[in-house]
Short mmCIF file of C-alpha atoms in Angstrom, two decimals:
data_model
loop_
_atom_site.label_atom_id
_atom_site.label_comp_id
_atom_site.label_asym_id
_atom_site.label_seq_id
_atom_site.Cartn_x
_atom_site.Cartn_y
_atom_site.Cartn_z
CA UNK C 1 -22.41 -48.60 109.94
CA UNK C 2 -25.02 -46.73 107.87
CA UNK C 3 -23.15 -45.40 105.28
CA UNK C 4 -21.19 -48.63 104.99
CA UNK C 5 -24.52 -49.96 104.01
CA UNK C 6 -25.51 -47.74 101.67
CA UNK C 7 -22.29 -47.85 99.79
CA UNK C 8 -22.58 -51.70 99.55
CA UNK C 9 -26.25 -51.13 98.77
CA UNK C 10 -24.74 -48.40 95.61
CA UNK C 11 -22.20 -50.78 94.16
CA UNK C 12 -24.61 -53.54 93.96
CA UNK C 13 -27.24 -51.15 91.86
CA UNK C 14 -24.46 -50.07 89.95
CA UNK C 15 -23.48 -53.97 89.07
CA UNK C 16 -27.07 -54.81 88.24
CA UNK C 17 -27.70 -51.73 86.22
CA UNK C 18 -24.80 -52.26 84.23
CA UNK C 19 -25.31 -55.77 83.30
CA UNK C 20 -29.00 -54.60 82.49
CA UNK C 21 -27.77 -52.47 79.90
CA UNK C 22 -26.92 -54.34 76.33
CA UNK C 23 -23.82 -54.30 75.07
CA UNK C 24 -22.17 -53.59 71.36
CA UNK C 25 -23.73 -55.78 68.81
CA UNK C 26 -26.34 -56.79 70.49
CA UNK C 27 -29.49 -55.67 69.26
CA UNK C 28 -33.18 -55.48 71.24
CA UNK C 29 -36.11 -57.35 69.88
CA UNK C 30 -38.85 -55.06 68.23
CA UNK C 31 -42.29 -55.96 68.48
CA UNK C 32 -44.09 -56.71 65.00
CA UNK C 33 -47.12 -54.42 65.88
CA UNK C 34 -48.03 -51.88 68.84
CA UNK C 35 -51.94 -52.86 68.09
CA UNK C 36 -53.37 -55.60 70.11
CA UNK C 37 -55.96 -58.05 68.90
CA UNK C 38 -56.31 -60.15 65.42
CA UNK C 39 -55.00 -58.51 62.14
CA UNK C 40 -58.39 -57.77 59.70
CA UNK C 41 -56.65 -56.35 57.22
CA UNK C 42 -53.43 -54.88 55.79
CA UNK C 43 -53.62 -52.27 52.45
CA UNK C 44 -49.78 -51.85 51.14
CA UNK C 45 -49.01 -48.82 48.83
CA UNK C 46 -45.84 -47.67 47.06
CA UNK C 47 -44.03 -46.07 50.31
CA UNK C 48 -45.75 -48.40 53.21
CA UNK C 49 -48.64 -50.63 54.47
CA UNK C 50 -51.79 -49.72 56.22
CA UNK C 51 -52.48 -52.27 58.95
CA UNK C 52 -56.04 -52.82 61.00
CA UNK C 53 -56.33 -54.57 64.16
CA UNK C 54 -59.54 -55.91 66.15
CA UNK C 55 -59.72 -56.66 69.48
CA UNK C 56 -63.47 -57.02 71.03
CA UNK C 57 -65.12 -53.33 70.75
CA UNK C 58 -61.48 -51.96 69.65
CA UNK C 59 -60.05 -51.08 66.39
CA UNK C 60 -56.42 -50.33 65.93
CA UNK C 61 -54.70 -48.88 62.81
CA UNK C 62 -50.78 -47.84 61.85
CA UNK C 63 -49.25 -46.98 58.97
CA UNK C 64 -45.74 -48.45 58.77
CA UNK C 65 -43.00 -47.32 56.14
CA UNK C 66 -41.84 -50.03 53.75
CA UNK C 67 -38.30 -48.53 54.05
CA UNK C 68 -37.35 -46.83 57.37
CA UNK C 69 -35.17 -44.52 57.83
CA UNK C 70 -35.05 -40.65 57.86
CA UNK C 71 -37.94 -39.17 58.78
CA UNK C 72 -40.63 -38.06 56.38
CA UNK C 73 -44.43 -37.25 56.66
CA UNK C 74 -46.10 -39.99 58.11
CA UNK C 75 -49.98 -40.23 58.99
CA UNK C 76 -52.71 -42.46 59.84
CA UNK C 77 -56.29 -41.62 61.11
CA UNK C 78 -59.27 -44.08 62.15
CA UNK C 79 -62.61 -43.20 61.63
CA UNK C 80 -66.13 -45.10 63.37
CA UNK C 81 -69.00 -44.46 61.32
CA UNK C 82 -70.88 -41.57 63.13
CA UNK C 83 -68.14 -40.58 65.13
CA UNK C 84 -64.87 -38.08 64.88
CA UNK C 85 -61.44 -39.16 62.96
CA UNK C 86 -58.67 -40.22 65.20
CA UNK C 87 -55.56 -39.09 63.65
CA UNK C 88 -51.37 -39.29 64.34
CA UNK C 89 -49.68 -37.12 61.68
CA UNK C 90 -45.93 -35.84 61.49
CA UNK C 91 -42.26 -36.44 60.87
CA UNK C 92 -41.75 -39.98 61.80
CA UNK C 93 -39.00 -42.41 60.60
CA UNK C 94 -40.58 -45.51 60.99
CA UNK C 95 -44.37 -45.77 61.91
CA UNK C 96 -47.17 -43.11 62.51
CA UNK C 97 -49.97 -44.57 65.04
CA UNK C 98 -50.97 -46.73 66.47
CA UNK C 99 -55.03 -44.80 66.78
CA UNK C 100 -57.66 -46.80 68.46
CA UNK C 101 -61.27 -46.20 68.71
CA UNK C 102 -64.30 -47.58 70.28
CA UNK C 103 -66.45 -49.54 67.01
CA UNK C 104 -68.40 -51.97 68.73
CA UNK C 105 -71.43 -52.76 65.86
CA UNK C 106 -69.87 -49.64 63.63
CA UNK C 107 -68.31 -49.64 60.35
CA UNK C 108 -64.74 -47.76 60.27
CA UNK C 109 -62.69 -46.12 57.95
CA UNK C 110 -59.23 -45.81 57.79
CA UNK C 111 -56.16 -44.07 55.98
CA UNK C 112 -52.58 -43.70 56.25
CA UNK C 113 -49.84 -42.02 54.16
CA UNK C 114 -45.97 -42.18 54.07
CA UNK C 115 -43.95 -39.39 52.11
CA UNK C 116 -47.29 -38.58 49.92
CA UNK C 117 -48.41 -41.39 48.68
CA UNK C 118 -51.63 -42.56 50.19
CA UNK C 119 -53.97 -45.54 50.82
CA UNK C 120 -57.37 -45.58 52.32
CA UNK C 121 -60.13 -48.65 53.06
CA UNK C 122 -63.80 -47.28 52.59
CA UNK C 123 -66.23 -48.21 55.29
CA UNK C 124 -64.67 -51.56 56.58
CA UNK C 125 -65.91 -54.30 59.41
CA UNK C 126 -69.31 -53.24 58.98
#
């Protein structure tokens, strides 16, 4: 009786897996930005854009690639006024971040680079 159960229980998860799974040509949704809050600013450049999120005491920065693809050097790092840099560097082949730091009442600075080319905002939300 058991095992009868538990091989009806198995087909079933097997059934719902598979129809959880997507099939040829169909392609999954992809989120415009991994930062939460309001957009306060977005720097483009010749390889990608810099873009800078608030949300209450949070500040949230990415670099994405104007052209994705194979992946290259990719980096962005977030800096509060008085405090360390948060940074996400490497290979990446579409994004490098998101960083987030703590800037309630502080002025930030941010950067980001795809394949060598750079961009960077000064002291910003001050």
């Amino acid at each position: 009786m058991f095992g009868k159960l538990l091989r009806h229980v198995l087909a079933v998860l097997t059934v719902v897996g598979a129809l959880a799974l997507p099939g040829p040509g169909v392609q999954r949704a992809e989120a415009a930005s991994v930062c939460s809050g309001r957009p306060v600013k977005a720097v483009g450049f010749t390889t990608g854009e810099l873009r800078i999120f608030k949300k209450r005491n949070l500040v949230c920065a990415l670099t994405v690639a104007k052209r994705p693809g194979a992946a290259r050097a990719m980096s962005v790092s977030l800096q509060p006024r008085g405090g360390r840099a948060v940074v996400d560097k490497g290979r990446f082949t579409r994004q490098a971040g998101p960083v987030t730091v703590h800037a309630l009442n502080r002025c930030v600075r941010v950067s980001g680079a795809v394949a060598g080319k750079r961009a960077s905002t000064g002291w910003i939300l001050c």
